[in-house]
Amino acid sequence: MNAELEEQEDELLALASIYSQEFRRAVSGLGGEIRVSLDLPRDFSVIVKAGDKHRDYVISFLPPLVLTFDLPLDYPSTSSPEFILSCKWLSHSQLSAVCKHLDEIWEDTVGSVVLFYWVQFLREDLLDFLNIRPPLEIPVNDQGQATPSTEGSEAGDSQGEAEGSVVETSDEAAVSLDPRALSMLATDTDLLVHLLDYDERQRLRVFEGQAYDCGICFMSKLGCSQYRKCGHIYCNECMSEYFTVQIRDGNVRGLTCPEPECSSTATPSQVKRLVGEELFTRYDRLLLQSTLDRMADVIYCARKACVAPVVLEPDTTAALCPSCRYAFCTICRKTYHGTSHCKLRANTLLTSGSDSAAESSYAGVPQTEAGLQGLWEDYASGSEERRMFLEKRYGKHILNTVVEESLSEGWKGQNSKKCPSCRANIQKTGGCNKMACFTCDSGMAEELQHLPGANSANSTAGNSTIEHY
């Protein structure tokens, strides 16, 4: 018995020495857990098919198999290690076949320690044993998620198995499932996302363990960052300082690759890893605000103490802040007044430096009639993308209501006069200078000597023709 305990201790020490990162010994007793990562071929990939379309992804790492074991007192002379084999991407039937093969390896080596041979088989020969060849095909369910199929045959069986695919066992094969096989596949999760996330984490771990030449300080350093799109590499110290300056200046969309004429952008996860919590909070807030500013159907609450983003409803001037529940008009930005006209007219909204202009989240419109006319023509004849840009910059309702009204007021100022009695805008189109206001019927003559059209060649001796606005 002492000899067997000595062999067990020697085997556990050897596993701890060879697989220092993957092996974890049990706190008490003779047992432990080994996370076995497969040696994948260089061109290994996974493929997801949905109808006639398919997506192909090259990966370098698959989630490991976890071998949890306990060594009985009569191991290795008589009994085999007791074990459970689990995996997040193999089906129950495939793991059952692997468990049976591990038993066969033990039977061939009775009397000798076997854990190392098991790990070696799982690492080097598992894909061949299960007939898995790249690309590894992952079925898609009705919701478009990449999940294990409910059809197929037992893994390792040459009859009817879909080679190179992740499959689940059929009802007929269910009776042969091994209770030691623990498949961690979940039908309600996207298997592809899980595989790609793990591959990315492992790639990053390997990348961080190597030294690279920084493209900024030109020094070879351990611990660098890489832009995904372009592949340019910089040390973490230089990137951290670069990100810090840009974020403090509010240029959250300027975290592009420092390489000239390169447009690759840093991901939020890269930024979070290289700057402090306070700076990342500022970055996250400014990035959200910048994104909202680019959306044509989003404005900010009119209350200065709130200014929360508000999504505009189509075909209405009403907006309700989801944060403070303030209902306001999107034109005048005052309390919502229903179908009543805004109290602030065009000349108020267009006055630079006014209180209303200062409160508005939109850019100020041109102050000259020529500028307003050019803006209106640009908006009326522009493409849909151009119109959305102008609506976001100046406000859709301001363009449709205020600018048009201002242009109308300018035209009436040049081509009409106000009635001295009721102040209605009137225009003379012909006749003599003796006229009557269409609105209040007040007579007028000399007052309108300079009315446009008063000296028209079309004037007659009869009553004047007047148009009212």
Coordinates of N, CA, C and O in Angstrom, one line a residue, residues 3 15 41 60 65 87 146 169 189 197 249 251 278 316 333 362-363 413 419 429:
A3 N 3.7 1.6 -1.3 CA 4.3 1.7 -2.6 C 3.3 2.4 -3.6 O 3.7 3.2 -4.4
L15 N 2.7 15.8 -12.6 CA 1.6 16.6 -13.3 C 1.7 18.0 -12.9 O 1.6 18.9 -13.8
P41 N -4.6 22.5 -35.4 CA -3.8 22.8 -36.6 C -3.8 24.3 -37.0 O -4.7 25.0 -36.5
S60 N -7.6 29.9 -33.1 CA -6.4 29.2 -32.7 C -6.6 28.5 -31.4 O -5.7 27.7 -31.0
L65 N -10.9 20.9 -22.3 CA -11.7 19.8 -21.6 C -11.2 19.8 -20.2 O -10.0 20.0 -19.9
C87 N -16.9 19.4 -20.9 CA -16.5 20.3 -22.1 C -17.6 21.2 -22.4 O -18.8 20.8 -22.3
A146 N -26.0 29.9 -33.0 CA -25.2 28.7 -33.3 C -25.2 27.8 -32.0 O -24.6 28.1 -31.0
T169 N -26.5 13.7 -29.4 CA -26.9 12.3 -29.6 C -28.4 12.2 -30.0 O -29.2 13.0 -29.6
T189 N -27.9 29.3 -25.6 CA -26.8 30.2 -25.7 C -26.2 30.0 -27.1 O -26.3 29.0 -27.7
D197 N -15.2 34.3 -28.1 CA -14.8 35.0 -26.9 C -13.6 34.3 -26.3 O -12.6 35.0 -25.9
D249 N -9.0 66.0 -23.4 CA -9.3 67.0 -24.4 C -10.7 66.8 -25.0 O -11.2 67.6 -25.8
N251 N -11.7 64.4 -27.0 CA -11.7 63.9 -28.3 C -11.8 62.4 -28.3 O -10.9 61.6 -28.6
E278 N -11.6 56.7 -13.5 CA -12.2 58.0 -13.6 C -12.1 58.5 -15.1 O -13.1 59.0 -15.6
T316 N -44.7 64.9 -34.5 CA -45.2 65.6 -33.3 C -44.2 66.5 -32.8 O -43.0 66.3 -33.0
R333 N -38.9 74.8 -27.1 CA -38.2 74.2 -25.9 C -38.8 74.7 -24.6 O -38.1 74.7 -23.6
Y362 N -29.5 73.2 -30.4 CA -29.2 73.2 -31.8 C -28.2 74.4 -32.2 O -28.1 75.4 -31.4
A363 N -27.6 74.3 -33.3 CA -26.7 75.4 -33.8 C -27.6 76.5 -34.3 O -28.7 76.4 -34.7
G413 N -41.9 92.0 -45.7 CA -41.3 93.3 -45.4 C -40.9 94.1 -46.7 O -40.9 95.3 -46.7
C419 N -51.2 98.0 -42.6 CA -52.4 98.9 -42.5 C -52.2 99.8 -41.3 O -51.9 99.3 -40.2
T429 N -51.6 95.7 -55.9 CA -51.3 95.1 -57.2 C -51.7 95.9 -58.4 O -51.4 95.5 -59.5

